[in-house]
Structures are given as C-alpha cells and as structure tokens.
Coordinates of N, CA, C and O in Angstrom, one line a residue:
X44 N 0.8 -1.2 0.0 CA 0.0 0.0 0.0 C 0.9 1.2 0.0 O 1.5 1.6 1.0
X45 N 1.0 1.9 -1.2 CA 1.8 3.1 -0.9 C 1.0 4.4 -0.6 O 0.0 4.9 -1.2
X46 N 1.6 4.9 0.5 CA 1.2 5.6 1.3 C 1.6 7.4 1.1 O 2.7 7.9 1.5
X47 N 0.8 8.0 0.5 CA 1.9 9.2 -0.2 C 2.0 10.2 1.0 O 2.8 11.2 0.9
X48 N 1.3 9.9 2.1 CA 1.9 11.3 3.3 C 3.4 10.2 4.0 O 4.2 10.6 4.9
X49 N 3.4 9.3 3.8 CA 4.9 8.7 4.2 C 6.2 8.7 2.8 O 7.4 8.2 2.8
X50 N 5.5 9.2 2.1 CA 6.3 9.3 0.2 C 7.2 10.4 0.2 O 7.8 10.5 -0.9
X51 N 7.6 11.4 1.3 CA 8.4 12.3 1.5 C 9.6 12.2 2.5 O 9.4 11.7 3.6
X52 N 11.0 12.8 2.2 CA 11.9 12.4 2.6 C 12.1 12.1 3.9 O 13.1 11.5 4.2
X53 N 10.8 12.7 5.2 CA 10.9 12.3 5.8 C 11.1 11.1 6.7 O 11.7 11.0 7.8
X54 N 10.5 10.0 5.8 CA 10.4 8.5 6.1 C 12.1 8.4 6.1 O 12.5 7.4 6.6
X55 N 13.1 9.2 5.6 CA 14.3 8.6 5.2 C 15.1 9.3 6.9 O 16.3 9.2 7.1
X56 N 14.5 9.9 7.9 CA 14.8 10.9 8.3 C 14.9 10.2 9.8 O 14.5 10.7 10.8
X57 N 15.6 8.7 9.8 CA 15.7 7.8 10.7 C 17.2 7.3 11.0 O 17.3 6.1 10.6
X58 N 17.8 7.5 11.3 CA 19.4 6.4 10.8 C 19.0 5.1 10.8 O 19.5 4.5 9.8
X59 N 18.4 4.5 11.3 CA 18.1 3.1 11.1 C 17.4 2.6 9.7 O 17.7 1.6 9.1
X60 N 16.5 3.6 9.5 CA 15.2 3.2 8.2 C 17.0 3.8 7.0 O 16.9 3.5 5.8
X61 N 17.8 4.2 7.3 CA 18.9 4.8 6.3 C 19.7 3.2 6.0 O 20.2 3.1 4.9
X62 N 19.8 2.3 6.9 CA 21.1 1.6 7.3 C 20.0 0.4 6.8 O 20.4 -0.5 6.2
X63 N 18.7 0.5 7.1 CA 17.8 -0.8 6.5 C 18.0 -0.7 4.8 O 18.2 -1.7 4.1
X64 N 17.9 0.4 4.4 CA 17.4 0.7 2.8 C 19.1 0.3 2.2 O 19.5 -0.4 1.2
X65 N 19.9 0.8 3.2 CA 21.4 0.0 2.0 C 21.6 -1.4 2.4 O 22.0 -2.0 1.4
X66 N 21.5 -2.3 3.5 CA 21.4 -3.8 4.2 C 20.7 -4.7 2.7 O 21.1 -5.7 2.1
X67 N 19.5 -3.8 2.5 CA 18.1 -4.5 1.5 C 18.5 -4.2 -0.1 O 17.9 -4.7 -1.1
X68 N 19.5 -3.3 -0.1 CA 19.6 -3.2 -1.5 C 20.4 -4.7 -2.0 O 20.2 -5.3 -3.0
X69 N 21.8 -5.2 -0.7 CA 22.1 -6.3 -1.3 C 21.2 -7.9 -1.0 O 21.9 -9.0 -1.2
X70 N 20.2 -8.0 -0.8 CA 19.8 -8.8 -0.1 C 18.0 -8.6 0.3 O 17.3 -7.6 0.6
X71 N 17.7 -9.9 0.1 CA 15.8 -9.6 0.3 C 15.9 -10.4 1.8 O 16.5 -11.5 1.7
X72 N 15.5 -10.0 2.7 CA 15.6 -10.1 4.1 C 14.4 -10.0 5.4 O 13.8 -9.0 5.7
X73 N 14.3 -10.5 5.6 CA 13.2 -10.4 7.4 C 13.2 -9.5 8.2 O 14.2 -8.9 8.5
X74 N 12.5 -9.5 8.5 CA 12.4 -8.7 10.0 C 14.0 -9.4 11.0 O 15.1 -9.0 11.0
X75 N 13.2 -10.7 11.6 CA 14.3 -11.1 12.4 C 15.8 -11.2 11.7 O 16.8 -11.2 12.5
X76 N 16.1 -11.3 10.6 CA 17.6 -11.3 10.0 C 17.8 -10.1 9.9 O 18.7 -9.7 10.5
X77 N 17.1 -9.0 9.1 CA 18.0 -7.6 9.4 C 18.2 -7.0 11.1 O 19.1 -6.3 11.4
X78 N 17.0 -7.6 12.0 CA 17.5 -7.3 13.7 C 18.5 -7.9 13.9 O 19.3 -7.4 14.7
X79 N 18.9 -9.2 13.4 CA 20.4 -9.9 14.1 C 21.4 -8.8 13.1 O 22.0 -8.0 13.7
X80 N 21.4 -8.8 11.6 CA 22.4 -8.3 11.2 C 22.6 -6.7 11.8 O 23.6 -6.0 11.3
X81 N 21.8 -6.1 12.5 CA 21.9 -4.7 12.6 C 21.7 -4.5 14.4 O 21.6 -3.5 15.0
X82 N 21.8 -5.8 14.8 CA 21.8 -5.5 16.3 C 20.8 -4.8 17.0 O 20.9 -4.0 17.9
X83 N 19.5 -5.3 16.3 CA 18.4 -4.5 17.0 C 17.3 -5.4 17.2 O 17.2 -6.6 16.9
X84 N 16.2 -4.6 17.7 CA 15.2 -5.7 18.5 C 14.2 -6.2 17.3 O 14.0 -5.6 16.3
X85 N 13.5 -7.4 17.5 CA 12.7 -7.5 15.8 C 11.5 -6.8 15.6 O 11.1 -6.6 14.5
X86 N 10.7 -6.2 16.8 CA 9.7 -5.4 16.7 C 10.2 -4.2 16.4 O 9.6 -4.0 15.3
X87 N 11.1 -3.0 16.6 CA 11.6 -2.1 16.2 C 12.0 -2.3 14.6 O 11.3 -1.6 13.8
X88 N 13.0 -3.1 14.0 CA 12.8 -3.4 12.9 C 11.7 -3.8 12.3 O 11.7 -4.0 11.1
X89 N 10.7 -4.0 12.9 CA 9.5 -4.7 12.0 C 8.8 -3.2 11.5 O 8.3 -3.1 10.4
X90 N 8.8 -2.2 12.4 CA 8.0 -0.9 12.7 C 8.6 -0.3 11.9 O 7.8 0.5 11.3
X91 N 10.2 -0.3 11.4 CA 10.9 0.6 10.6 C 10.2 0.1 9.0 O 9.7 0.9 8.2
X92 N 10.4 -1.6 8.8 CA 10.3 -2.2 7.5 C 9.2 -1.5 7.1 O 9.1 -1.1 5.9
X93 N 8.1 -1.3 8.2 CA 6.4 -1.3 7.3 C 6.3 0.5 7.5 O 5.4 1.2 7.1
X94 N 7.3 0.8 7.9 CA 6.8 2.6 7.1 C 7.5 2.8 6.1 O 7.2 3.7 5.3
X95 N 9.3 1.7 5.9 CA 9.6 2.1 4.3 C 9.1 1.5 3.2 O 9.3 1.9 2.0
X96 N 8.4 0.2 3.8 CA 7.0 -0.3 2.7 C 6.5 0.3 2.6 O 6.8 0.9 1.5
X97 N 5.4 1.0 3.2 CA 4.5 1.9 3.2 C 4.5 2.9 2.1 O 3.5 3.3 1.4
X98 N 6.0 3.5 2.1 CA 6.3 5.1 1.5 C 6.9 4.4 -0.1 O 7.3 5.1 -1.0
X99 N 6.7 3.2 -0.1 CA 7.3 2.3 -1.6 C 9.1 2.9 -1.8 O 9.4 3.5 -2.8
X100 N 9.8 2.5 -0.7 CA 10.9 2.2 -0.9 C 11.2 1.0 -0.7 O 12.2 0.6 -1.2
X101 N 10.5 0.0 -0.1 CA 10.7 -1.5 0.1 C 9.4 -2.7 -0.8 O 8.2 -2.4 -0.8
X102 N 10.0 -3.7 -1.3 CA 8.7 -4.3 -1.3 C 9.0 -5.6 -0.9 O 10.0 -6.1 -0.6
X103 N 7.7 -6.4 -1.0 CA 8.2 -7.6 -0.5 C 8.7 -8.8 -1.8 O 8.1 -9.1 -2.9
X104 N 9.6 -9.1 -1.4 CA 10.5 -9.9 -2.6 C 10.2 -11.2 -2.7 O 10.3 -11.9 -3.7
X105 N 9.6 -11.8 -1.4 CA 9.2 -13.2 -0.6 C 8.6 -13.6 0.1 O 9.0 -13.0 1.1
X106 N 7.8 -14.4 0.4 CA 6.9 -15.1 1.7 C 7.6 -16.0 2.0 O 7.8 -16.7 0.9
X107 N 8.5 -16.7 3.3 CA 8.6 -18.0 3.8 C 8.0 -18.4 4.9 O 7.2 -17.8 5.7
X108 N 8.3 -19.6 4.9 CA 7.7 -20.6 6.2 C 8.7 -20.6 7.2 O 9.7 -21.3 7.1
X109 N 8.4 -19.8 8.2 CA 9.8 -20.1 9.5 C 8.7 -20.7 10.5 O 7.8 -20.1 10.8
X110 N 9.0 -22.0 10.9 CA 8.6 -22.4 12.4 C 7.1 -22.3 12.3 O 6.5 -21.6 13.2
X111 N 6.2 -22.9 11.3 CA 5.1 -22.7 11.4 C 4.2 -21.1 11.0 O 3.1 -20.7 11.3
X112 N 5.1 -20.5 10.4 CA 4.5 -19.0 10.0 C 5.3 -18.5 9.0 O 6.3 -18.9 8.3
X113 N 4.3 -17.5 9.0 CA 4.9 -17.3 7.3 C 5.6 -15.3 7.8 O 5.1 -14.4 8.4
X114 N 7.0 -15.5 7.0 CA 7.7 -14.2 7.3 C 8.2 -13.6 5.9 O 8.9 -14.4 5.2
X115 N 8.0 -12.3 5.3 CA 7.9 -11.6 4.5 C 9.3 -11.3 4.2 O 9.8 -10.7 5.2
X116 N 9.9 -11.3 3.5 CA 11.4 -11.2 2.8 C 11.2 -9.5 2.5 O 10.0 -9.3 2.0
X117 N 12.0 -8.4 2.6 CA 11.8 -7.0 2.2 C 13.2 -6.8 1.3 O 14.4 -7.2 1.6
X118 N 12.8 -6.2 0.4 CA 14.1 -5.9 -0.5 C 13.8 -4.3 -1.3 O 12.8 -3.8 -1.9
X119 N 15.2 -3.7 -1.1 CA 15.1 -2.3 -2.1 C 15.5 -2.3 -3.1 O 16.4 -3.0 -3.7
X120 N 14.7 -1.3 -3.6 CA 15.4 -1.1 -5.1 C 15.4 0.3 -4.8 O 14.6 1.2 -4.4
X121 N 17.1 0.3 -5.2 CA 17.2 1.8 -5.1 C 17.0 3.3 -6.0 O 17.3 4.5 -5.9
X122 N 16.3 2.7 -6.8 CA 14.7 3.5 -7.8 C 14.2 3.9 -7.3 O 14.2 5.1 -7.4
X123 N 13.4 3.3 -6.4 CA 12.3 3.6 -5.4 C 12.3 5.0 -4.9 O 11.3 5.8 -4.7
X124 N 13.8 5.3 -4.5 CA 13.6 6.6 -3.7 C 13.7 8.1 -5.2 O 14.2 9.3 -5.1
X125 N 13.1 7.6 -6.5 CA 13.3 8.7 -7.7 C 12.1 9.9 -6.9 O 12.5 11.0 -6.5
X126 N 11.0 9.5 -6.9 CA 10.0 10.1 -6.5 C 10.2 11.0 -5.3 O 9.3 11.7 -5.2
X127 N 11.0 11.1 -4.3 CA 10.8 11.4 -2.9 C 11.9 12.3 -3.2 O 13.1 12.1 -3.1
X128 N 11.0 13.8 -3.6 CA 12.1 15.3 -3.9 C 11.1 16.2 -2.5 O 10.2 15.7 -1.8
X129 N 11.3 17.0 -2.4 CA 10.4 18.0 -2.0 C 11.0 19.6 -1.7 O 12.0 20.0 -1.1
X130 N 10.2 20.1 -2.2 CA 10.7 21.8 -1.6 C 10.4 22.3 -0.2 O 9.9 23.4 0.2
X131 N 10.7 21.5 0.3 CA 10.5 21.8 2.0 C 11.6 21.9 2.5 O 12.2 20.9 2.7
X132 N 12.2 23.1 3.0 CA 13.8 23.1 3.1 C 14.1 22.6 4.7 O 15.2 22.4 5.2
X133 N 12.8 22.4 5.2 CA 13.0 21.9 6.6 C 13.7 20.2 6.3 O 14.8 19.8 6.6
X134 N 12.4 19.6 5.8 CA 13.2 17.9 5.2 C 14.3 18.1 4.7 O 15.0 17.3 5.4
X135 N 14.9 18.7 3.9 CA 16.2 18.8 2.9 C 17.1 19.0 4.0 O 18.1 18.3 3.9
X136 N 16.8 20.0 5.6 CA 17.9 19.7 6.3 C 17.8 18.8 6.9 O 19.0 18.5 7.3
X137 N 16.6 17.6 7.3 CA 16.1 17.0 8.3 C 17.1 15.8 8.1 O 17.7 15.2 9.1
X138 N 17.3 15.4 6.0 CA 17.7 14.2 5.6 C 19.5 14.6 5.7 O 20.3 13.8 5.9
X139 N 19.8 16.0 5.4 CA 21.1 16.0 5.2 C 22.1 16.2 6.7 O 23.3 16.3 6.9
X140 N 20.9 16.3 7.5 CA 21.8 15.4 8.7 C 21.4 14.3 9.5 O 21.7 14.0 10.7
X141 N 20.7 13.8 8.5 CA 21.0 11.5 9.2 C 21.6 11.5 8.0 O 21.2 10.5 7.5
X142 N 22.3 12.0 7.1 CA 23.1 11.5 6.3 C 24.4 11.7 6.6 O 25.4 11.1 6.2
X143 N 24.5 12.7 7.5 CA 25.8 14.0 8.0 C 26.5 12.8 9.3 O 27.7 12.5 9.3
X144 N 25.4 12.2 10.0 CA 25.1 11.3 11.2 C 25.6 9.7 10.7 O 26.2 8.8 11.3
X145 N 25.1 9.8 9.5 CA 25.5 8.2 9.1 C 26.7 8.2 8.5 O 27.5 7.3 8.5
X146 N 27.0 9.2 8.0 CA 28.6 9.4 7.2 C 29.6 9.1 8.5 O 30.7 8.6 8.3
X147 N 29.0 9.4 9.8 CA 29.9 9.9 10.9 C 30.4 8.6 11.3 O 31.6 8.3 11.5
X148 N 29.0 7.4 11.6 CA 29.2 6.2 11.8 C 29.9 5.7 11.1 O 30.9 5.2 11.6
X149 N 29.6 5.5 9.7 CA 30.5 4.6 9.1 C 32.0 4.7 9.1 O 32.7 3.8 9.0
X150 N 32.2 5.9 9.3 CA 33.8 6.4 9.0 C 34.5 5.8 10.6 O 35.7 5.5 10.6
X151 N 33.9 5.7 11.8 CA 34.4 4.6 12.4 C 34.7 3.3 12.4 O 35.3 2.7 13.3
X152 N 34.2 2.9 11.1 CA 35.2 1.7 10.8 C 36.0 1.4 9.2 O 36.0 0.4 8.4
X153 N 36.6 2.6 9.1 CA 37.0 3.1 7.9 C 38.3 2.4 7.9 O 39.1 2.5 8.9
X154 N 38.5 1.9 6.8 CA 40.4 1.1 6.9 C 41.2 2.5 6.6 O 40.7 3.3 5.9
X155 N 42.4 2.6 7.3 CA 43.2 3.7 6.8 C 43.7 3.5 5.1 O 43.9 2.3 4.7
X156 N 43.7 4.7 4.2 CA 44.2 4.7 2.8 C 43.4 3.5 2.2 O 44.0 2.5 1.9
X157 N 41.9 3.6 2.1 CA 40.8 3.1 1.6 C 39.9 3.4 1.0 O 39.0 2.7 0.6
X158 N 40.2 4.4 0.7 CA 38.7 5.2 -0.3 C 40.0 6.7 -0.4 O 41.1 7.0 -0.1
X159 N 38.5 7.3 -1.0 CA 38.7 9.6 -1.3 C 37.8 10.0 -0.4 O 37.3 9.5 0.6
X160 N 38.0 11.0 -1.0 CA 37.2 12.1 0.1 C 37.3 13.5 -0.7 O 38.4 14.1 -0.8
X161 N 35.9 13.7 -1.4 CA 36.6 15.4 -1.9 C 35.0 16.3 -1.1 O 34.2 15.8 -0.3
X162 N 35.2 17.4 -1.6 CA 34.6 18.7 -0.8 C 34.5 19.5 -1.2 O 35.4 20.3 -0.9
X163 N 33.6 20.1 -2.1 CA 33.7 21.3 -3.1 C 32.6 22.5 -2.6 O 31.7 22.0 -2.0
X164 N 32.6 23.7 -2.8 CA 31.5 24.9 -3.0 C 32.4 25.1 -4.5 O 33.6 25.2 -4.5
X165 N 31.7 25.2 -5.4 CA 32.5 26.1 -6.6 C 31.5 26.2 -7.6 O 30.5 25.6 -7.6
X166 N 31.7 27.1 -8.2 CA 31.1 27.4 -9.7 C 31.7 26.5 -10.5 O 32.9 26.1 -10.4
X167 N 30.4 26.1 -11.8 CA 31.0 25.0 -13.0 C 30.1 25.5 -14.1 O 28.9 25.7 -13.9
X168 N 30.5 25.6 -14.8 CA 30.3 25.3 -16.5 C 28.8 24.5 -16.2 O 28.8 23.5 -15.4
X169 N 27.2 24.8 -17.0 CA 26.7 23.9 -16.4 C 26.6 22.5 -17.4 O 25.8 21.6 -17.1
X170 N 27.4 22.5 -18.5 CA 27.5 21.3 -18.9 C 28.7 20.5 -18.3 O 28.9 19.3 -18.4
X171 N 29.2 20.9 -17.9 CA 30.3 20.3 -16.7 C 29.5 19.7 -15.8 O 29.5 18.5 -15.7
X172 N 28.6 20.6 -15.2 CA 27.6 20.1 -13.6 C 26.6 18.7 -14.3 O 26.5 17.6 -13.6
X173 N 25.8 18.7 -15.6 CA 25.3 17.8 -15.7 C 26.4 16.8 -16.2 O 25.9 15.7 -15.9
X174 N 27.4 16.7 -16.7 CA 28.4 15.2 -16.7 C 28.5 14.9 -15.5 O 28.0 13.8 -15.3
X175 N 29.1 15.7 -14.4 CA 29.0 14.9 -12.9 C 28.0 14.6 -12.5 O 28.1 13.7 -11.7
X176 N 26.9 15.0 -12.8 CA 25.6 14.4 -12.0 C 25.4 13.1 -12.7 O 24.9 12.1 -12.1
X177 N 25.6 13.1 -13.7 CA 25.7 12.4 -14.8 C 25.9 11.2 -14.2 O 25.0 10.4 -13.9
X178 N 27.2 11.0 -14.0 CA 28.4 10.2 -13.5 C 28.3 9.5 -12.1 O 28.6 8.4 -11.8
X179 N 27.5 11.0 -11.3 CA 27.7 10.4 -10.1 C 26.4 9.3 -9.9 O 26.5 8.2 -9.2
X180 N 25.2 9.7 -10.6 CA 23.9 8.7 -10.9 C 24.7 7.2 -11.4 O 24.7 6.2 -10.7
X181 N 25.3 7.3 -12.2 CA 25.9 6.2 -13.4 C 26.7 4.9 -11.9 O 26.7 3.7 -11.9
X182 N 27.4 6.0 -10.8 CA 28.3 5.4 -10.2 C 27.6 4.7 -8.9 O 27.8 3.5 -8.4
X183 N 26.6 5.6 -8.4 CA 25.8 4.7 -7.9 C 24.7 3.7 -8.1 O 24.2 3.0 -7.3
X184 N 24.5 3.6 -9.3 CA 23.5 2.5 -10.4 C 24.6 1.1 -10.0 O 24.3 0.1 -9.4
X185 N 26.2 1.4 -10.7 CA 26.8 0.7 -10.6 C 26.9 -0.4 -8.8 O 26.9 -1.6 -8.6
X186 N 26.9 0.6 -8.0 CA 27.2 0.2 -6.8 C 26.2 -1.1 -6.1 O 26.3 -2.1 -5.5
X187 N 25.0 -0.1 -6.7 CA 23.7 -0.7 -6.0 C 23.5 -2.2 -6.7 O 23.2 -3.3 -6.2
X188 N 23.8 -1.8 -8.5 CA 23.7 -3.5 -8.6 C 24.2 -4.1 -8.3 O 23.5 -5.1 -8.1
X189 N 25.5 -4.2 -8.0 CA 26.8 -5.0 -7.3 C 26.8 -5.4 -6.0 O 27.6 -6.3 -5.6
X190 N 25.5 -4.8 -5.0 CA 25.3 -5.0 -3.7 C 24.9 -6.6 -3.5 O 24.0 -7.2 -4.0
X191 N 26.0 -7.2 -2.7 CA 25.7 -8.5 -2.1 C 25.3 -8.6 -1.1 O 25.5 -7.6 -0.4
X192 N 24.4 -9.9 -0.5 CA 24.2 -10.0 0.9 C 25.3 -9.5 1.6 O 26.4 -9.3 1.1
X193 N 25.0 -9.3 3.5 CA 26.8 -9.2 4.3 C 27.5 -9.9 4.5 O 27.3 -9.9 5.7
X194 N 28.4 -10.6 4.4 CA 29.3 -10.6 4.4 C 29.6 -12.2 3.5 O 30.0 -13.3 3.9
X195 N 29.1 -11.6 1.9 CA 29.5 -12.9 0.9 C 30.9 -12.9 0.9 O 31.5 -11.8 0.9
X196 N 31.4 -14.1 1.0 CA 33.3 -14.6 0.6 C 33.1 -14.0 -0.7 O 32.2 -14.4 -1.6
X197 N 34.1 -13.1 -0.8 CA 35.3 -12.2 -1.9 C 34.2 -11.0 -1.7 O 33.4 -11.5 -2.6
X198 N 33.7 -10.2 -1.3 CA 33.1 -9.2 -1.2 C 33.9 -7.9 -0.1 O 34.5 -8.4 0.9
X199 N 33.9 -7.1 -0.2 CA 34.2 -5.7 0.8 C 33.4 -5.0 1.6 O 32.4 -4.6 1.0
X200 N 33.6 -4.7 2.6 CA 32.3 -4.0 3.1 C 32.4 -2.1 2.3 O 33.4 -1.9 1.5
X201 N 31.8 -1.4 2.4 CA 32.5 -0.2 1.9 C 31.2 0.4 2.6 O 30.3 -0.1 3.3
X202 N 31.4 2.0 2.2 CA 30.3 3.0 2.3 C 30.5 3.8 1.2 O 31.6 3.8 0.6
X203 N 29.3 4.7 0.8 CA 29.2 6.0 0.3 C 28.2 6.6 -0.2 O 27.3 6.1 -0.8
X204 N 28.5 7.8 0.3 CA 27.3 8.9 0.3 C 27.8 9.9 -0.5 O 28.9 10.4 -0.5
X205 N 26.9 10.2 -1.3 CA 27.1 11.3 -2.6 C 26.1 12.2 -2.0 O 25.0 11.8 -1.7
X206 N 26.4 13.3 -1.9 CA 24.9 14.5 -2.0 C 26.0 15.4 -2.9 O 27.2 15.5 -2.7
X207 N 24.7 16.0 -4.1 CA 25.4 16.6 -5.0 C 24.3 18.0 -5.4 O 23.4 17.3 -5.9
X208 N 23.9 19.0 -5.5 CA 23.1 20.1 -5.7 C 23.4 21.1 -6.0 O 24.1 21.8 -5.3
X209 N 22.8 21.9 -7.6 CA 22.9 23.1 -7.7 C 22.6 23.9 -6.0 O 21.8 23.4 -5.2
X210 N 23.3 25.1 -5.9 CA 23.1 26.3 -4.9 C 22.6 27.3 -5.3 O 23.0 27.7 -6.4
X211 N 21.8 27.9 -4.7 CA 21.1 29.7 -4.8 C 22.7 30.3 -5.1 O 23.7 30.1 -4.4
X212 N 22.7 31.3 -6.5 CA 23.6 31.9 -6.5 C 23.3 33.3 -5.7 O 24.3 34.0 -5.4
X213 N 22.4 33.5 -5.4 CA 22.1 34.6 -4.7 C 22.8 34.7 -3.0 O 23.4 35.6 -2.4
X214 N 22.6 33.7 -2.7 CA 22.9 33.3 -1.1 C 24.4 32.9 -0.8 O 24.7 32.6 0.3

C-alpha cells in the first residue's frame, strides 16, 4: 500500500530506516535477519520495514515458512527513492543530517588509505555540472547493482554517500 503522506523524505529521516534501505539493497531479508544483522530488536525493525513499505521504498520480494508462519522477505530497489524530492527546506535539512550522522558512523570503521574524500562549494560550466551528475547517478546504479548480501566470501564492506546540488547563486 503506498502511502503518499509517508512518500516524503521524511520516512528517510531515521538512521536506522537509512542503514535498513542499503542492508536491503544487497539482499531480500526479514524482519528477524535484518534485527540480528543490525543489532536490533525484531519489533523495532519490523516498525521501521512497514513505514519504508508503506512510502514504496521496500517491497516484498518473498513469503517464507519459519517455524510454522509465514515471514515476509523486504528488499530495495534503489529506484524507489526517484519520486521522494520536496521543496520543504525543513526535510532537505532533516535528511542532510541523518546522512551528516550516518557518514559519521560509518567512518568509524574506515580502513586507513581506503577510499577519497573530496569537498567542493564552486562554480562550473553547467555542462560540466550535468556530466557529474551524470556520472555520479551512473556510479551509484553501478554500486547498487553490485550490492551483495553481508558478508558474501570475496566481497568488501565499503560506504558512500554522494549529495550533489545546484546552490542559490544569490545566497
């Protein structure tokens, strides 16, 4: 059932509902398996899964039989979140800090001389700006399809977070 007053960035505006949506991109998963793999309780994750169902960033990928019942497999597609823009500059900061927040976490288990790191405010050419946006879409398409379950033999753990946006030249 998609739910369009949960269809705004807010539903993203959780660190946990953030760390469920990349968990699910490699992998169609349960309630109780994303609570063990993420260290949390299965009712709390169950509460997270059915509001990012809800807002159609998750759907269900599977019904199984555990123990006499039947348990719903949730899997993303990282498409899902095309639709969820808004001109509400309150959400736009709400999301860019559980992303500010999740950047922070991850980088606690960052291997030393492992990845980049760039940082820009600048003016560009704006066919310059749409190649990067370009690119940076292209690079995360790539990533997301590549996502394996956790911890498949010959796989990496990694992170990354892109936020990329024209700026008010006025401001």
């Amino acid at each position: 059932m998609h739910n369009p007053e949960l269809s705004k960035l807010r539903v993203l505006a959780h660190p946990l509902r953030m760390r469920i949506l990349s968990l699910l991109t490699g992998a169609a998963m349960s309630a109780a398996e994303v609570a063990r793999e993420l260290d949390d309780s299965q009712p709390n994750v169950s509460y997270h899964l059915r509001r990012l169902h809800d807002a159609g960033l998750l759907h269900v990928a599977e019904q199984v039989s555990i123990r006499g019942g039947r348990a719903k497999r949730y899997r993303h597609d990282p498409d899902s979140g095309v639709g969820l823009h808004t001109h509400d500059p309150e959400e736009e900061q709400l999301l860019a800090a559980v992303l500010g927040e999740e950047l922070r976490r991850r980088t606690a288990y960052r291997l030393p001389d492992s990845g980049t790191t760039t940082d820009a405010e600048l003016w560009v050419d704006p066919r310059v700006w749409q190649q990067c946006l370009d690119q940076a879409r292209e690079l995360g398409r790539v990533l997301h399809e590549a996502a394996k379950p956790p911890r498949t033999p010959g796989t990496r753990r990694v992170s990354t977070t892109i936020a990329m946006f024209a700026m008010d030249p006025k401001r």
